[in-house]
mmCIF file of C-alpha atoms in Angstrom:
data_model
loop_
_atom_site.group_PDB
_atom_site.id
_atom_site.type_symbol
_atom_site.label_atom_id
_atom_site.label_comp_id
_atom_site.label_asym_id
_atom_site.label_seq_id
_atom_site.Cartn_x
_atom_site.Cartn_y
_atom_site.Cartn_z
ATOM 1 C CA UNK A 3 -193.375 -156.383 190.300
ATOM 2 C CA UNK A 4 -195.352 -159.255 191.782
ATOM 3 C CA UNK A 5 -198.385 -157.168 192.752
ATOM 4 C CA UNK A 6 -201.725 -157.577 191.042
ATOM 5 C CA UNK A 7 -204.049 -154.838 189.867
ATOM 6 C CA UNK A 8 -206.931 -157.311 190.150
ATOM 7 C CA UNK A 9 -207.809 -159.751 192.933
ATOM 8 C CA UNK A 10 -208.777 -163.343 192.085
ATOM 9 C CA UNK A 11 -207.342 -163.130 188.593
ATOM 10 C CA UNK A 12 -207.875 -166.754 187.505
ATOM 11 C CA UNK A 13 -211.648 -166.929 188.036
ATOM 12 C CA UNK A 14 -212.153 -163.501 186.454
ATOM 13 C CA UNK A 15 -210.070 -164.538 183.463
ATOM 14 C CA UNK A 16 -212.028 -167.760 182.929
ATOM 15 C CA UNK A 17 -215.445 -166.110 183.298
ATOM 16 C CA UNK A 18 -214.468 -163.301 180.942
ATOM 17 C CA UNK A 19 -213.059 -165.663 178.352
ATOM 18 C CA UNK A 20 -216.230 -167.743 178.478
ATOM 19 C CA UNK A 21 -218.342 -164.609 177.860
ATOM 20 C CA UNK A 22 -216.105 -163.310 175.065
ATOM 21 C CA UNK A 23 -215.903 -166.677 173.289
ATOM 22 C CA UNK A 24 -219.682 -166.942 173.389
ATOM 23 C CA UNK A 25 -219.988 -163.414 171.988
ATOM 24 C CA UNK A 26 -217.520 -164.041 169.125
ATOM 25 C CA UNK A 27 -214.427 -162.122 170.174
ATOM 26 C CA UNK A 28 -212.175 -163.217 167.355
ATOM 27 C CA UNK A 29 -210.227 -159.917 167.060
ATOM 28 C CA UNK A 30 -209.354 -159.925 170.760
ATOM 29 C CA UNK A 31 -208.365 -163.585 170.620
ATOM 30 C CA UNK A 32 -206.144 -162.875 167.622
ATOM 31 C CA UNK A 33 -204.412 -160.103 169.599
ATOM 32 C CA UNK A 34 -203.976 -162.471 172.526
ATOM 33 C CA UNK A 35 -202.432 -165.137 170.316
ATOM 34 C CA UNK A 36 -200.083 -162.570 168.770
ATOM 35 C CA UNK A 37 -199.052 -161.425 172.247
ATOM 36 C CA UNK A 38 -198.465 -164.977 173.436
ATOM 37 C CA UNK A 39 -196.340 -165.847 170.424
ATOM 38 C CA UNK A 40 -194.248 -162.666 170.372
ATOM 39 C CA UNK A 41 -190.498 -163.198 170.452
ATOM 40 C CA UNK A 42 -189.289 -161.150 173.396
ATOM 41 C CA UNK A 43 -190.811 -160.396 176.779
ATOM 42 C CA UNK A 44 -191.058 -156.742 175.792
ATOM 43 C CA UNK A 45 -192.960 -157.616 172.605
ATOM 44 C CA UNK A 46 -195.290 -159.814 174.685
ATOM 45 C CA UNK A 47 -195.843 -156.919 177.108
ATOM 46 C CA UNK A 48 -196.736 -154.599 174.205
ATOM 47 C CA UNK A 49 -199.059 -157.280 172.844
ATOM 48 C CA UNK A 50 -200.771 -157.679 176.198
ATOM 49 C CA UNK A 51 -201.188 -153.905 176.427
ATOM 50 C CA UNK A 52 -202.956 -154.032 173.026
ATOM 51 C CA UNK A 53 -205.134 -156.898 174.290
ATOM 52 C CA UNK A 54 -206.002 -154.852 177.380
ATOM 53 C CA UNK A 55 -206.931 -151.839 175.254
ATOM 54 C CA UNK A 56 -209.209 -154.008 173.086
ATOM 55 C CA UNK A 57 -210.789 -155.568 176.172
ATOM 56 C CA UNK A 58 -211.352 -152.113 177.645
ATOM 57 C CA UNK A 59 -213.038 -150.995 174.433
ATOM 58 C CA UNK A 60 -215.260 -154.106 174.618
ATOM 59 C CA UNK A 61 -216.201 -153.250 178.202
ATOM 60 C CA UNK A 62 -214.297 -156.167 179.729
ATOM 61 C CA UNK A 63 -212.567 -154.075 182.378
ATOM 62 C CA UNK A 64 -211.581 -156.868 184.785
ATOM 63 C CA UNK A 65 -210.069 -158.869 181.938
ATOM 64 C CA UNK A 66 -208.245 -155.758 180.764
ATOM 65 C CA UNK A 67 -206.675 -155.439 184.227
ATOM 66 C CA UNK A 68 -205.698 -159.109 184.094
ATOM 67 C CA UNK A 69 -203.900 -158.536 180.789
ATOM 68 C CA UNK A 70 -202.193 -155.444 182.232
ATOM 69 C CA UNK A 71 -201.046 -157.405 185.278
ATOM 70 C CA UNK A 72 -199.537 -160.026 182.987
ATOM 71 C CA UNK A 73 -197.796 -157.358 180.895
ATOM 72 C CA UNK A 74 -196.398 -155.652 183.988
ATOM 73 C CA UNK A 75 -195.133 -158.971 185.366
ATOM 74 C CA UNK A 76 -192.950 -159.378 182.264
ATOM 75 C CA UNK A 77 -190.796 -156.430 183.334
ATOM 76 C CA UNK A 78 -191.285 -154.426 180.147
ATOM 77 C CA UNK A 79 -189.167 -151.579 178.836
ATOM 78 C CA UNK A 80 -189.949 -148.046 179.987
ATOM 79 C CA UNK A 81 -192.066 -147.365 176.900
ATOM 80 C CA UNK A 82 -194.094 -150.557 177.207
ATOM 81 C CA UNK A 83 -194.507 -150.023 180.941
ATOM 82 C CA UNK A 84 -195.804 -146.516 180.299
ATOM 83 C CA UNK A 85 -198.368 -147.949 177.853
ATOM 84 C CA UNK A 86 -199.447 -150.474 180.500
ATOM 85 C CA UNK A 87 -199.841 -147.762 183.133
ATOM 86 C CA UNK A 88 -201.675 -145.453 180.712
ATOM 87 C CA UNK A 89 -204.190 -148.161 179.917
ATOM 88 C CA UNK A 90 -204.544 -148.976 183.638
ATOM 89 C CA UNK A 91 -205.374 -145.328 184.372
ATOM 90 C CA UNK A 92 -208.115 -145.398 181.717
ATOM 91 C CA UNK A 93 -209.507 -148.732 182.931
ATOM 92 C CA UNK A 94 -209.729 -147.530 186.524
ATOM 93 C CA UNK A 95 -211.522 -144.385 185.349
ATOM 94 C CA UNK A 96 -213.920 -146.599 183.398
ATOM 95 C CA UNK A 97 -214.479 -148.575 186.619
ATOM 96 C CA UNK A 98 -215.493 -145.307 188.360
ATOM 97 C CA UNK A 99 -212.374 -145.366 190.522
ATOM 98 C CA UNK A 100 -210.574 -142.179 189.457
ATOM 99 C CA UNK A 101 -208.646 -141.824 192.715
ATOM 100 C CA UNK A 102 -207.019 -145.221 192.152
ATOM 101 C CA UNK A 103 -206.352 -144.154 188.552
ATOM 102 C CA UNK A 104 -204.595 -141.030 189.872
ATOM 103 C CA UNK A 105 -202.444 -143.130 192.223
ATOM 104 C CA UNK A 106 -201.386 -145.460 189.403
ATOM 105 C CA UNK A 107 -200.758 -142.612 186.964
ATOM 106 C CA UNK A 108 -198.736 -140.544 189.416
ATOM 107 C CA UNK A 109 -196.522 -143.564 190.060
ATOM 108 C CA UNK A 110 -195.716 -143.687 186.336
ATOM 109 C CA UNK A 111 -195.406 -139.911 185.959
ATOM 110 C CA UNK A 112 -192.675 -139.946 188.604
ATOM 111 C CA UNK A 113 -190.615 -142.030 186.139
ATOM 112 C CA UNK A 114 -191.692 -140.841 182.695
ATOM 113 C CA UNK A 115 -194.644 -139.517 180.766
ATOM 114 C CA UNK A 116 -195.926 -138.842 177.296
ATOM 115 C CA UNK A 117 -198.949 -137.170 175.752
ATOM 116 C CA UNK A 118 -201.169 -140.265 176.016
ATOM 117 C CA UNK A 119 -200.447 -140.612 179.720
ATOM 118 C CA UNK A 120 -201.133 -136.899 180.187
ATOM 119 C CA UNK A 121 -204.515 -137.256 178.467
ATOM 120 C CA UNK A 122 -205.385 -140.221 180.685
ATOM 121 C CA UNK A 123 -204.273 -138.314 183.774
ATOM 122 C CA UNK A 124 -206.274 -135.223 182.793
ATOM 123 C CA UNK A 125 -209.358 -137.427 182.740
ATOM 124 C CA UNK A 126 -208.425 -139.103 186.044
ATOM 125 C CA UNK A 127 -207.795 -135.800 187.822
ATOM 126 C CA UNK A 128 -211.016 -134.287 186.455
ATOM 127 C CA UNK A 129 -213.111 -137.296 187.471
ATOM 128 C CA UNK A 130 -211.429 -137.435 190.896
ATOM 129 C CA UNK A 131 -212.184 -133.724 191.313
ATOM 130 C CA UNK A 132 -215.824 -134.322 190.368
ATOM 131 C CA UNK A 133 -216.066 -137.247 192.805
ATOM 132 C CA UNK A 134 -214.333 -135.607 195.776
ATOM 133 C CA UNK A 135 -214.168 -131.845 195.253
ATOM 134 C CA UNK A 136 -210.539 -131.896 196.443
ATOM 135 C CA UNK A 137 -208.609 -128.824 195.333
ATOM 136 C CA UNK A 138 -205.384 -130.780 194.729
ATOM 137 C CA UNK A 139 -207.105 -132.616 191.861
ATOM 138 C CA UNK A 140 -208.201 -129.300 190.332
ATOM 139 C CA UNK A 141 -204.636 -127.942 190.469
ATOM 140 C CA UNK A 142 -203.192 -131.074 188.861
ATOM 141 C CA UNK A 143 -205.901 -131.128 186.199
ATOM 142 C CA UNK A 144 -205.233 -127.463 185.370
ATOM 143 C CA UNK A 145 -201.440 -128.025 185.115
ATOM 144 C CA UNK A 146 -201.838 -130.989 182.793
ATOM 145 C CA UNK A 147 -204.549 -129.291 180.729
ATOM 146 C CA UNK A 148 -202.278 -126.274 180.218
ATOM 147 C CA UNK A 149 -199.471 -128.531 178.965
ATOM 148 C CA UNK A 150 -201.806 -130.367 176.624
ATOM 149 C CA UNK A 151 -203.257 -127.091 175.344
ATOM 150 C CA UNK A 152 -199.710 -125.893 174.616
ATOM 151 C CA UNK A 153 -199.248 -128.961 172.410
ATOM 152 C CA UNK A 154 -196.084 -130.323 173.963
ATOM 153 C CA UNK A 155 -194.610 -131.635 177.183
ATOM 154 C CA UNK A 156 -191.477 -129.681 178.113
ATOM 155 C CA UNK A 157 -188.899 -131.796 179.935
ATOM 156 C CA UNK A 158 -188.621 -129.140 182.639
ATOM 157 C CA UNK A 159 -192.219 -129.816 183.683
ATOM 158 C CA UNK A 160 -191.872 -133.553 184.256
ATOM 159 C CA UNK A 161 -190.785 -133.284 187.897
ATOM 160 C CA UNK A 162 -193.314 -130.529 188.605
ATOM 161 C CA UNK A 163 -196.163 -132.693 187.293
ATOM 162 C CA UNK A 164 -195.105 -135.745 189.251
ATOM 163 C CA UNK A 165 -195.442 -134.144 192.684
#
């Protein structure tokens, strides 16, 4: 769990915080303070996932990855880890790196998935298909889209999706 989703995390964190403080990022700072003061490591991981989502929405993608790295390092529960991975998939798509998003998402899908992860992976597969034209991305996108269109994720399809 010691790997980083973002190189040179400290300088990116400082530069991003300087920008956000100058721009008046009170809501994000409040989320960060809530995450830092949460009681358990799992609650802190959930809080950091919320911070990352807010940073992503604000366009601070490198900072979002920094928050996700910190959440992952806490060794969160399966549910919190899935939220971290789901957000990471979306951030990497936002960074125009859908193939990396697919790699991250498939790693999580091998363990567990939910509808939010499937939506993020549908986007990642579609964008990877658009970027590369590789048929394997089309097949994965079609499988996930069919599950989402059906409105539920049958347990029997979890292993099939993860391949």
